[in-house]
Coordinates of C-alpha atoms in Angstrom, one line a residue:
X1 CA 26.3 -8.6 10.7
X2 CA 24.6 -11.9 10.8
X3 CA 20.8 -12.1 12.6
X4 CA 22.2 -13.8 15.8
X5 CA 25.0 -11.2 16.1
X6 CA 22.7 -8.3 15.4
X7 CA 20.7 -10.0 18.4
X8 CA 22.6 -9.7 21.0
X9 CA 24.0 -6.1 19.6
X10 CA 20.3 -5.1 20.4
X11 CA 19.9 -7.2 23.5
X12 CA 23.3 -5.3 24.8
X13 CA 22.0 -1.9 23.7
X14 CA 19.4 -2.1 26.2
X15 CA 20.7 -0.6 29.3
X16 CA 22.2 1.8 27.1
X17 CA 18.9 3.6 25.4
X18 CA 18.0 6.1 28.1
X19 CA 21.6 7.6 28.6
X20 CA 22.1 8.5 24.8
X21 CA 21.8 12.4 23.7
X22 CA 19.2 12.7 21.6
X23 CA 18.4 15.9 19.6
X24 CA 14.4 16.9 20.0
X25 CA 14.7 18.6 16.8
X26 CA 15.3 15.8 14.7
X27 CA 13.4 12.9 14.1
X28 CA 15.4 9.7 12.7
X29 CA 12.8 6.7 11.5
X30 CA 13.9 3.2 10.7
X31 CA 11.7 2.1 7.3
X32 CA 11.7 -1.5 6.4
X33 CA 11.5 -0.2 2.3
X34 CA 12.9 3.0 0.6
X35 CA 10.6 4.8 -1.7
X36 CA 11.2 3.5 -5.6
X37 CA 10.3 7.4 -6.7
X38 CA 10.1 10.8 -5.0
X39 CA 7.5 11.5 -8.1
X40 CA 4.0 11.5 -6.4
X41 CA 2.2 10.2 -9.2
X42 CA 4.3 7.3 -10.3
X43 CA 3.8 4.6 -7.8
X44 CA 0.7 3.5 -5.7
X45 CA 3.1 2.0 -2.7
X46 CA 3.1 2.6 0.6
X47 CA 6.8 3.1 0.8
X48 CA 6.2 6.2 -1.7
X49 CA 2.3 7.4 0.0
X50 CA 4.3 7.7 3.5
X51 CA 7.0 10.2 2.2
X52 CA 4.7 11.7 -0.5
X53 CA 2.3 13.1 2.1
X54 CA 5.0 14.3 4.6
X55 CA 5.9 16.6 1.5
X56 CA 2.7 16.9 0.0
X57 CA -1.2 17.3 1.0
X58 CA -4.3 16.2 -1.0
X59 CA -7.5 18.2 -1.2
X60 CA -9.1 15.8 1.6
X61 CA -6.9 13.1 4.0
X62 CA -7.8 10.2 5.7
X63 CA -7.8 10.5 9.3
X64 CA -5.7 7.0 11.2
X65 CA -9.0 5.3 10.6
X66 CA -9.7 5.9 7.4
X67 CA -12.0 8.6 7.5
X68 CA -11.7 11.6 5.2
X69 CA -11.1 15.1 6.4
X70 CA -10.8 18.5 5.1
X71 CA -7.3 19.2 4.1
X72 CA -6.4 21.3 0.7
X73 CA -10.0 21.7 0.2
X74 CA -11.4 23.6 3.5
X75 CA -15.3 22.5 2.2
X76 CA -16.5 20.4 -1.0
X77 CA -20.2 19.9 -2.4
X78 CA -22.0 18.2 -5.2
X79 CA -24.1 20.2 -6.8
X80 CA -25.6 17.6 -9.4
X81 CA -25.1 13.4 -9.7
X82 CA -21.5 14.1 -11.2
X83 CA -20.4 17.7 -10.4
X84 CA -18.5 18.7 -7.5
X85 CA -17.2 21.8 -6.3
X86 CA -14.1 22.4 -3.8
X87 CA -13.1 25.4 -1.9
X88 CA -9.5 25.3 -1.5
X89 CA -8.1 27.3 1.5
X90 CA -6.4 30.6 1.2
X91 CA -3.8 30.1 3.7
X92 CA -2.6 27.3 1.8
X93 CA 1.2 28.0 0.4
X94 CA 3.9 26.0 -1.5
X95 CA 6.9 25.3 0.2
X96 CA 8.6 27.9 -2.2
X97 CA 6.0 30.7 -0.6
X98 CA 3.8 30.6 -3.8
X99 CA 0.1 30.7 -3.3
X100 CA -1.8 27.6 -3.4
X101 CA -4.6 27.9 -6.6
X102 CA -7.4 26.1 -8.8
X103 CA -4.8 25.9 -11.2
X104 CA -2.4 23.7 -9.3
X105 CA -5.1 21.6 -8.7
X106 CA -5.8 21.1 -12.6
X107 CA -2.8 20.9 -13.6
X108 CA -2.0 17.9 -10.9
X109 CA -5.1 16.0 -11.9
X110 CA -4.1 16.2 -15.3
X111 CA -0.7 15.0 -15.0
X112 CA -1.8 11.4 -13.8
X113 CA -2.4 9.8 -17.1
X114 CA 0.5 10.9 -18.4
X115 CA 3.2 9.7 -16.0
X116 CA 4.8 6.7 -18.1
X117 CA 5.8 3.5 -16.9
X118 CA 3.8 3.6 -13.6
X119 CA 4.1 0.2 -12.0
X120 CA 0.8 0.5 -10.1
X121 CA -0.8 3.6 -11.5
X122 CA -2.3 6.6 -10.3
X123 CA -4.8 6.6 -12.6
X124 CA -6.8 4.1 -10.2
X125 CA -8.0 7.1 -8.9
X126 CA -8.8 9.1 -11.4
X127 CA -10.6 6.8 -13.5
X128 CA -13.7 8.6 -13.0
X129 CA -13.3 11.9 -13.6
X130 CA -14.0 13.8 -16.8
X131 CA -12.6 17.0 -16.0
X132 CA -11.5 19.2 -14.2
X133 CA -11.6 23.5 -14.0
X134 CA -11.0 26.3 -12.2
X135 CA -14.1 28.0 -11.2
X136 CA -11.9 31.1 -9.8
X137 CA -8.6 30.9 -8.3
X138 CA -9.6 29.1 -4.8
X139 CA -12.8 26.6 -6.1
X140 CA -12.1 23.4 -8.4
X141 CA -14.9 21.5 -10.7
X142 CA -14.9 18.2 -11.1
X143 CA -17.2 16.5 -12.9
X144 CA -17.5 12.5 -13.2
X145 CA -18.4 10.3 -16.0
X146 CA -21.5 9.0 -14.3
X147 CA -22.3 9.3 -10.4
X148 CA -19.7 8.2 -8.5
X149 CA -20.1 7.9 -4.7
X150 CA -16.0 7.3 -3.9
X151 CA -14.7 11.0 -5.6
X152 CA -13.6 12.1 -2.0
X153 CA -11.9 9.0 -1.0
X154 CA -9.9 8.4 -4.6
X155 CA -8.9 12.2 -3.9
X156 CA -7.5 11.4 -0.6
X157 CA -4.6 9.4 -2.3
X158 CA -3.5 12.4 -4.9
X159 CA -1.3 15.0 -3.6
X160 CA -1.4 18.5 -5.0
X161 CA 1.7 19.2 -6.9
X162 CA 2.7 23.2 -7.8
X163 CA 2.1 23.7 -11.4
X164 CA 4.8 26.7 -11.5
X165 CA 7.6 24.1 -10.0
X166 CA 6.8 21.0 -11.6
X167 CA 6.1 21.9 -15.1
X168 CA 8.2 20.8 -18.0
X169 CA 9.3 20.3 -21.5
X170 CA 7.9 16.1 -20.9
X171 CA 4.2 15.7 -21.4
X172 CA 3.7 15.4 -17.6
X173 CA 6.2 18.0 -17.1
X174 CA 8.7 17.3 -14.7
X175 CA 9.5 13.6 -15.8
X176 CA 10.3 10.7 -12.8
X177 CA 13.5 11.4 -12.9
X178 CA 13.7 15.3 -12.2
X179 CA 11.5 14.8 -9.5
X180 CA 13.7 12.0 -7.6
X181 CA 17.0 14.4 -8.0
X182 CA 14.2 17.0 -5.6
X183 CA 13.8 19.4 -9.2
X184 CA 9.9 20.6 -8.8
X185 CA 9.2 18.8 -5.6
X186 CA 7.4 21.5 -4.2
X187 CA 4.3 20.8 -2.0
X188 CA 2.3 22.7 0.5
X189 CA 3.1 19.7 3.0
X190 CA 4.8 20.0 6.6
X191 CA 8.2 19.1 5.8
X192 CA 9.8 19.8 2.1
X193 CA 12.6 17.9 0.1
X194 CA 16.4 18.3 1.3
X195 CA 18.3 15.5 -0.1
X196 CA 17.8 11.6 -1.3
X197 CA 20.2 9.0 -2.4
X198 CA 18.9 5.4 -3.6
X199 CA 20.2 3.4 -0.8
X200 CA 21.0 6.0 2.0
X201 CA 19.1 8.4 3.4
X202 CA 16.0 10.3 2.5
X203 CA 16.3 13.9 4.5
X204 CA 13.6 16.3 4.8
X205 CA 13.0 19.9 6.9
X206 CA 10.3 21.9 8.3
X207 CA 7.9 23.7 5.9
X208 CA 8.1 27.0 7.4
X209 CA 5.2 28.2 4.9
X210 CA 3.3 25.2 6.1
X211 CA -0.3 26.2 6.6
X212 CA -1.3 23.6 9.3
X213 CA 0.3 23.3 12.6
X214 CA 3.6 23.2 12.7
X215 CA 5.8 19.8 12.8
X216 CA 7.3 19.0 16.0
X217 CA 10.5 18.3 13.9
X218 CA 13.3 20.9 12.3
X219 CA 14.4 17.5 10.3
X220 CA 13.8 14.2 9.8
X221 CA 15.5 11.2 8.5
X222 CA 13.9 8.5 6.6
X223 CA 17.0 5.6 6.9
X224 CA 16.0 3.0 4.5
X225 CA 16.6 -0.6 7.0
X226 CA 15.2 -4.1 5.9
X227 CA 16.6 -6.1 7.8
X228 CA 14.2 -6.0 11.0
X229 CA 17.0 -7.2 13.4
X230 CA 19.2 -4.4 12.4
X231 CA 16.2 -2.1 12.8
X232 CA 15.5 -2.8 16.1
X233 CA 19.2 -2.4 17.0
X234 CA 19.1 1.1 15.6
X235 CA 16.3 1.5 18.0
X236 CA 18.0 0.0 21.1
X237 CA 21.7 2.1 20.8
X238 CA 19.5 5.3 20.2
X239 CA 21.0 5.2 16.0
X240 CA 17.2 5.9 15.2
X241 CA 14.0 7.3 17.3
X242 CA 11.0 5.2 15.6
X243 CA 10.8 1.7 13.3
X244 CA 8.7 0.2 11.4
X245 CA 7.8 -3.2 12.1
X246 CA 9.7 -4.5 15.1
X247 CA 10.7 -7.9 14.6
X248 CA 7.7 -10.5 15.7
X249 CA 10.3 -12.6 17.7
X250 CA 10.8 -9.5 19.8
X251 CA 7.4 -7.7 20.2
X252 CA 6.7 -8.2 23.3
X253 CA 9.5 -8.0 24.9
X254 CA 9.4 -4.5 23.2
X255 CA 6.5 -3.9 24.6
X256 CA 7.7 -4.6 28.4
X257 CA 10.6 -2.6 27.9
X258 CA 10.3 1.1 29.8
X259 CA 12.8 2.5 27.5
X260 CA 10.3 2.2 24.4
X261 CA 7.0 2.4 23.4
X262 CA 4.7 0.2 20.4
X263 CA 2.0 1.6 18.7
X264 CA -0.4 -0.9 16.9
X265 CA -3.5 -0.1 14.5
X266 CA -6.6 -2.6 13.1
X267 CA -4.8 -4.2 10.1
X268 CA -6.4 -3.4 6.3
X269 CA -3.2 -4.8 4.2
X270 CA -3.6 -8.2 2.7
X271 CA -1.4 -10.8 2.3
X272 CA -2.1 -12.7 -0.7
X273 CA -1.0 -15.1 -3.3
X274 CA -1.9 -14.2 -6.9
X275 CA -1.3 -17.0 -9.8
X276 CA -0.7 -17.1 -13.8
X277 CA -3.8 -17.3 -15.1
X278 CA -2.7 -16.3 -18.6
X279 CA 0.7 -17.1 -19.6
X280 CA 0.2 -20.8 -21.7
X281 CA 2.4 -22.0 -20.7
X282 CA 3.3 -20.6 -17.3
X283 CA 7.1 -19.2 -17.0
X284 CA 7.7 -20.9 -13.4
X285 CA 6.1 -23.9 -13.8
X286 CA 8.9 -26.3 -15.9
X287 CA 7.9 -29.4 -18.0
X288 CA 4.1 -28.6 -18.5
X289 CA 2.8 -27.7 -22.2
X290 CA -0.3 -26.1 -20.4
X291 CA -0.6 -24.1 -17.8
X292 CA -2.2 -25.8 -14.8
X293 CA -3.2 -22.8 -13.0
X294 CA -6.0 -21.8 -15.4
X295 CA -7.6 -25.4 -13.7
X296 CA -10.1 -23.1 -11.5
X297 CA -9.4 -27.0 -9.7
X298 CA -5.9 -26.5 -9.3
X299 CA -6.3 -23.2 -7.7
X300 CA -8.4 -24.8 -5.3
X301 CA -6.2 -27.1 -4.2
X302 CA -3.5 -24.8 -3.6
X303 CA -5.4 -22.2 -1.5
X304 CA -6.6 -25.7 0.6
X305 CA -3.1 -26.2 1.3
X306 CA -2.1 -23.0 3.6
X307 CA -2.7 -23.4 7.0
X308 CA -3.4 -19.7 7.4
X309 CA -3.9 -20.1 11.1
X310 CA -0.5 -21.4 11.5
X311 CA 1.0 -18.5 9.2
X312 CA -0.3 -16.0 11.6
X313 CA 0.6 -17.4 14.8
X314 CA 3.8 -19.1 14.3
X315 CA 5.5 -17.7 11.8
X316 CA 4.3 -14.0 12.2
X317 CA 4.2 -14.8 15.9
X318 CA 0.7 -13.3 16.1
X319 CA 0.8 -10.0 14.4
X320 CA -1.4 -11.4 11.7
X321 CA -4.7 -12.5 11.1
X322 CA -5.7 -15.3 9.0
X323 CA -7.7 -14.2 6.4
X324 CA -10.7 -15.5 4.1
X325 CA -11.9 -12.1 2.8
X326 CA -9.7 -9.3 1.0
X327 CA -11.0 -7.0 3.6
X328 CA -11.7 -7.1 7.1
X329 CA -15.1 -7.4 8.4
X330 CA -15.5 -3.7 9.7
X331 CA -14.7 -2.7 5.8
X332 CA -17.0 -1.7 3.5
X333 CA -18.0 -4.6 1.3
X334 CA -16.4 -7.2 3.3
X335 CA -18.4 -10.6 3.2
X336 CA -19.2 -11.4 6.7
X337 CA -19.3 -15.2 5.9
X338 CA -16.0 -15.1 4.5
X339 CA -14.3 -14.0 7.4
X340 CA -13.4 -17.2 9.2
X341 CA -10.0 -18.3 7.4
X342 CA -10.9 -21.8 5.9
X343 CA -9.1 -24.7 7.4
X344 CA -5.9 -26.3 5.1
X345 CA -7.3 -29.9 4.0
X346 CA -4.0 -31.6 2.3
X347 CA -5.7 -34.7 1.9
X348 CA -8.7 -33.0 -0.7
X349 CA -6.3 -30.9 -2.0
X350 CA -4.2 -34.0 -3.3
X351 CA -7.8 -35.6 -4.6
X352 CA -8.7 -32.0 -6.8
X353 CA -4.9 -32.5 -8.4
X354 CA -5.1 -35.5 -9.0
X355 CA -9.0 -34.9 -10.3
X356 CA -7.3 -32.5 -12.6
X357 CA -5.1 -34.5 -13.9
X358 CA -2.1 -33.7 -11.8
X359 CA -2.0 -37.2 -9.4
X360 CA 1.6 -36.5 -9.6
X361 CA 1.7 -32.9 -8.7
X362 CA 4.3 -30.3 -10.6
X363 CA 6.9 -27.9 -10.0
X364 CA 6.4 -24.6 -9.5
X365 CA 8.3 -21.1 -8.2
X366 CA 6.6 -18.8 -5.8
X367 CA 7.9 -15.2 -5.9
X368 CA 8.1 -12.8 -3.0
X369 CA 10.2 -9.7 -2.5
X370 CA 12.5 -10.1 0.5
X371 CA 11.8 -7.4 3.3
X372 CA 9.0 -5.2 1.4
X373 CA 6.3 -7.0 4.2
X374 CA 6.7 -8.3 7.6
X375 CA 8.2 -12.0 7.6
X376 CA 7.5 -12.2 3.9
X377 CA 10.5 -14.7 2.6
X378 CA 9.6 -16.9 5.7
X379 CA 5.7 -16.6 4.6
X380 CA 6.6 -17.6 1.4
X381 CA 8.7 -20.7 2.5
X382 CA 5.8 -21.8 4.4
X383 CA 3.8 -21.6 2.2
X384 CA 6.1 -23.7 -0.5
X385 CA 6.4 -25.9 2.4
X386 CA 2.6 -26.3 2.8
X387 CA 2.5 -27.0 -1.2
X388 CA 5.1 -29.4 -1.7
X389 CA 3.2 -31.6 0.9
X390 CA 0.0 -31.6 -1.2
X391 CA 2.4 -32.5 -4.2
X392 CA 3.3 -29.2 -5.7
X393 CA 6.9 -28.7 -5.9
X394 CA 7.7 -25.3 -4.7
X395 CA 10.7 -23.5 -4.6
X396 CA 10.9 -19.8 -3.7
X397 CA 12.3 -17.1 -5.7
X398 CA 13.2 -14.2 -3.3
X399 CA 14.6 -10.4 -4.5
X400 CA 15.0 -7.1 -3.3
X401 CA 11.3 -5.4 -3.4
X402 CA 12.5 -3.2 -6.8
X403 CA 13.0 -6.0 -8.6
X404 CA 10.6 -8.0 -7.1
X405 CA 7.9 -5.4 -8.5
X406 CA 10.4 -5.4 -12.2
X407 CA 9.6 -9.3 -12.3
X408 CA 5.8 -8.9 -11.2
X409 CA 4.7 -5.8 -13.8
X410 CA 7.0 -8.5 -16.7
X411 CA 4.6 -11.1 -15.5
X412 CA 7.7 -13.3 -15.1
X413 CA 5.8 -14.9 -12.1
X414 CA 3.8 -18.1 -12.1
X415 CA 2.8 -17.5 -8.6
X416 CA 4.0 -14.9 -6.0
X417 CA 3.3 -13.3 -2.6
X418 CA 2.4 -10.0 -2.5
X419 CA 0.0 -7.4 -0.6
X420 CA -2.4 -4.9 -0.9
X421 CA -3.0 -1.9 1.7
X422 CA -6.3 -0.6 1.4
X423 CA -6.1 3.4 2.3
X424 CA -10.0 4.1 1.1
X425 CA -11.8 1.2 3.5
X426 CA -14.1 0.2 0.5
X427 CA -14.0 -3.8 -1.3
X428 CA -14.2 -1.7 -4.6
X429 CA -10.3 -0.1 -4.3
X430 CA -8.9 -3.6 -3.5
X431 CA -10.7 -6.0 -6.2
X432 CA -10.2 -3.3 -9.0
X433 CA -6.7 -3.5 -8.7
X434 CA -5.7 -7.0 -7.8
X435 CA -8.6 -8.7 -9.8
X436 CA -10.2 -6.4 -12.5
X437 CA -9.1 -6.9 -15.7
X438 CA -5.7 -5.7 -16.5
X439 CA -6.2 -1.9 -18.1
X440 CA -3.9 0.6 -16.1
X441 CA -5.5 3.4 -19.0
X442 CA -8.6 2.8 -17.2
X443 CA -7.7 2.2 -13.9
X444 CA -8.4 -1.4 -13.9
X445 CA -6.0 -4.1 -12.8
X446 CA -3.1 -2.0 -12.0
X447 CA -1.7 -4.4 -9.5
X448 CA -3.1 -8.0 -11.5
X449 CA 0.0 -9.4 -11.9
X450 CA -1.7 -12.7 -12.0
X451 CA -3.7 -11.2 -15.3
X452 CA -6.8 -12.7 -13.8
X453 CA -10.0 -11.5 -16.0
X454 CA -13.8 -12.2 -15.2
X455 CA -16.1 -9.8 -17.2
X456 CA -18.9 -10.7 -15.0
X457 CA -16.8 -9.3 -12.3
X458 CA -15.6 -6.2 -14.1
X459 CA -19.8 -5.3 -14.3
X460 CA -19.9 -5.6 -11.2
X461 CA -17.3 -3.2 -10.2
X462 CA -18.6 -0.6 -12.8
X463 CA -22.3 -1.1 -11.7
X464 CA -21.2 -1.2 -7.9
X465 CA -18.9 2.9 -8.5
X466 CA -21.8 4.3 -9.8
X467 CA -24.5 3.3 -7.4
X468 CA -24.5 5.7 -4.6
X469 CA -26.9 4.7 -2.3
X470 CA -24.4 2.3 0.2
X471 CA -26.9 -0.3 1.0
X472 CA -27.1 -1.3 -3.0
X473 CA -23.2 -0.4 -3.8
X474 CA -22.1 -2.9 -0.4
X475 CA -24.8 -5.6 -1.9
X476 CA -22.5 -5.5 -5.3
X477 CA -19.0 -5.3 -4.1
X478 CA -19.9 -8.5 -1.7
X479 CA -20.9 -10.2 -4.6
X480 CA -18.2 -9.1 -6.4
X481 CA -15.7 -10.4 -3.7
X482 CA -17.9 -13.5 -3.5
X483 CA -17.6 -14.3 -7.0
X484 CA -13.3 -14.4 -7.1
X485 CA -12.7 -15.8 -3.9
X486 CA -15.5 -18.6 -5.1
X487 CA -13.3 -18.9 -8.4
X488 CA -10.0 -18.9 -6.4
X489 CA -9.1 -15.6 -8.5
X490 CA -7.0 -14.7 -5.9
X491 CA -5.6 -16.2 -2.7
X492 CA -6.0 -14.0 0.8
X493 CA -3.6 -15.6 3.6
X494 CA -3.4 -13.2 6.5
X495 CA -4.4 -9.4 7.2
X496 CA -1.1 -7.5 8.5
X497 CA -1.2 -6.0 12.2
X498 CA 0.6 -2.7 11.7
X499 CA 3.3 -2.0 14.5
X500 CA 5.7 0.5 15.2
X501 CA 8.2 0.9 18.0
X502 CA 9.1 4.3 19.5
X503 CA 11.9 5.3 21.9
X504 CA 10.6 6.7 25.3
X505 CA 9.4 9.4 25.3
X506 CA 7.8 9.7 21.8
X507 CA 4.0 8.7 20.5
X508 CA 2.3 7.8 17.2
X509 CA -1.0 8.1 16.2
X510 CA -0.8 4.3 14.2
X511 CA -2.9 4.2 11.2
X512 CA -4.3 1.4 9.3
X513 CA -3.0 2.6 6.4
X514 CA 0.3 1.7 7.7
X515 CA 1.6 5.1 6.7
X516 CA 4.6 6.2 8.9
X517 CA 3.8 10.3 8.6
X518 CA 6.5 12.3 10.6
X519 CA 4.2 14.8 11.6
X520 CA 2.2 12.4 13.5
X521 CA 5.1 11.5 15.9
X522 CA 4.6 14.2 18.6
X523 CA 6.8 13.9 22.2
X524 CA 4.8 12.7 25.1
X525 CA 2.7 14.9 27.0

């Protein structure tokens, strides 16, 4: 069905909506990306995190705005610089009936570094810890290499697994692949695994052994949709009860429409453009014997450019904000002065090309994945748009998110368009991953495609995790984010607006994040 068609589908289905049976027990939700792995230690993607923590809980979770709460762990302490000690609760049961334990908890921790061929890793958050025992069966150790203030908030992003269900003959025990045929995806989560085929449907039940309160829903369906328009027709005919991401053409007509309800949350995902600045020469960029991204000059001239302001309010039709930081200004870290999106300047960016020794300009191919964020092909053609007319040459190359990611971790990229989704609130999280040097062993640069690598940088992210007084640690990160946006490291265009439409009758508590977590969606009161 082509866009217009699937238009007026929707547009017909209106009048339609309210009459449809709908079964209160089951809760069908419309997401814009599948999960690449059930396994919930091989991929740090939202698409993954959403479906992982509907089957899973971590010792502590972040609340819709980012702020951690007991979960797993009932109460935690450190009782030195770098030990910590968790009391897990003893209501706390698998979905199999087994007890919860210490041992679970060990065994989980353990596993991260040892799940092979993570495309983002796990070990991100672990990088810190040193180890990790069982004090009895219902407190967990963990002590740290040196003092590390952000121990609670890495924990909120690693979901206990059952040591019983998932162990194996691999290394990690149950390998990837076990896990996404459901063998050993046991968590103490509200829902637990049913069935999942790559391409259809990912179908999940009640926990009945759950130890929180009880889901609203006896089943939900996670129907993988990325076309928007077809989405939002699911919505309409009453195919599905909740999408992600309504389509920005329709929002607000969405959100006049009694049939329906939108839910929207403060934004912490960046939009971003990362470049080669490694590959000599560059894979994308044809007929050059160097690589002209590693011209800090050149860089310059391409961030100058973007008209950010436009991105956001024309093409994603103002559920965007331009950006000039990594992080919004409430965040932790954020540079206040950096906040403002700078202005697009073609006419200086044609003078630093031309200062570089590029009057001419060159060709180049800009990546994106096509329907992984909102609008993203049409970002990306703006933004190739918005090149060529400074004198770059840009063509887009667009693929289905999998391969999309495939290409990125092959570094077969010399520019692409990609984003980050901040789940901890703190400038260290983002810049370790998409700017410290590239060494997933240590949790550094798990998602630097671009291969960008400033020691100076990387001292400042190790100084900054080991300061814990906040004043000092925010001093460090903003100096840190400071120091690659002022080297054009990186490329921020706009922060995400996180929207999600409902039919009547149904709520959701929207989370910045941008997890969609079934056992948020409760009916109306």
């Amino acid at each position: 069905m082509n866009f217009v068609k699937t238009r007026l589908a929707a547009s017909a289905a209106l009048i339609l909506l309210g009459a449809l049976p709908l079964s209160a027990a089951d809760l069908k939700v419309g997401i814009k990306s599948e999960p690449s792995s059930l396994d919930p230690q091989f991929h740090v993607l939202v698409p993954n995190m959403q479906v992982t923590f509907a089957m899973f809980d971590p010792l502590v979770m972040m609340d819709s705005k980012l702020v951690p709460q007991p979960a797993l762990a009932e109460s935690w302490k450190a009782t030195s610089e770098t030990i910590w000690e968790f009391v897990l609760r003893k209501d706390a049961k698998f979905s199999d009936g087994s007890p919860l334990t210490a041992d679970d908890v060990v065994f989980t921790l353990n596993r991260i570094p040892k799940v092979p061929n993570s495309p983002t890793a796990f070990t991100l958050f672990t990088r810190q810890i040193a180890t990790v025992e069982a004090v009895d069966a219902h407190t967990v150790r963990i002590t740290t290499k040196q003092p590390y203030p952000l121990l609670i908030t890495d924990l909120a992003n690693l979901p206990i697994m059952s040591k019983t269900a998932a162990s194996g003959s691999a290394p990690e025990g149950k390998t990837t692949v076990e896990l996404n045929r459901g063998e050993g995806l046991v968590g103490t989560g509200p829902f637990k695994f049913v069935s999942w085929q790559k391409g259809a449907d990912l179908v999940l039940e009640r926990n009945p052994n759950y130890w929180g309160k009880p889901a609203e829903w006896d089943n939900v369906i996670y129907r993988p949709m990325t076309n928007p328009a077809a989405r939002a027709a699911a919505l309409l005919s009453g195919d599905i009860d909740m999408m992600e991401d309504p389509p920005t053409t329709d929002l607000e007509q969405f959100k006049t429409n009694a049939k329906l309800s939108v839910a929207e949350a403060p934004g912490t995902r960046i939009v971003y453009i990362a470049l080669d600045q490694k590959g000599e020469p560059s894979p994308g960029i044809p007929g050059q014997g160097k690589n002209p991204l590693m011209d800090k000059r050149v860089r310059e001239a391409l961030s100058l450019a973007i008209d950010r302001k436009a991105i956001a309010e024309r093409v994603m039709g103002g559920v965007a904000v331009a950006a000039g930081d990594l992080l919004p200004q409430s965040m932790f870290g954020a540079v206040k002065a950096r906040q403002a999106a700078p202005a697009s300047d073609t006419a200086k960016a044609k003078a630093l090309l031309a200062e570089a020794g590029y009057p001419n300009g060159f060709q180049i191919t800009l990546g994106t994945p096509n329907g992984r964020y909102v609008n993203d092909v049409r970002v990306a053609q703006t933004i190739a748009a918005m090149w060529t007319r400074a004198g770059v040459k840009a063509e887009v190359a667009a693929a289905a998110p999998p391969v999309f990611f495939k290409s990125r971790d092959n570094f077969e990229y010399s520019a692409y368009l990609a984003a980050w989704g901040n789940s901890t609130g703190e400038m260290s999280t983002t810049l370790r991953s998409l700017v410290g040097t590239r060494d997933p062993s240590k949790g550094s640069g798990t998602s630097n495609g671009g291969r960008y690598s400033n020691p100076e940088l990387d001292a400042l992210l190790e100084k900054a995790s080991a300061t814990m007084d906040d004043k000092a640690r925010a001093e460090l990160l903003q100096k840190a984010d400071e120091m690659v946006l002022s080297d054009y490291g990186i490329i921020p265009v706009h922060f995400e607006v996180p929207v999600w439409a409902l039919r009547k009758g149904l709520t959701y508590a929207a989370r910045a994040d941008q997890y969609t977590l079934p056992q948020d969606v409760t009916s109306a009161k």
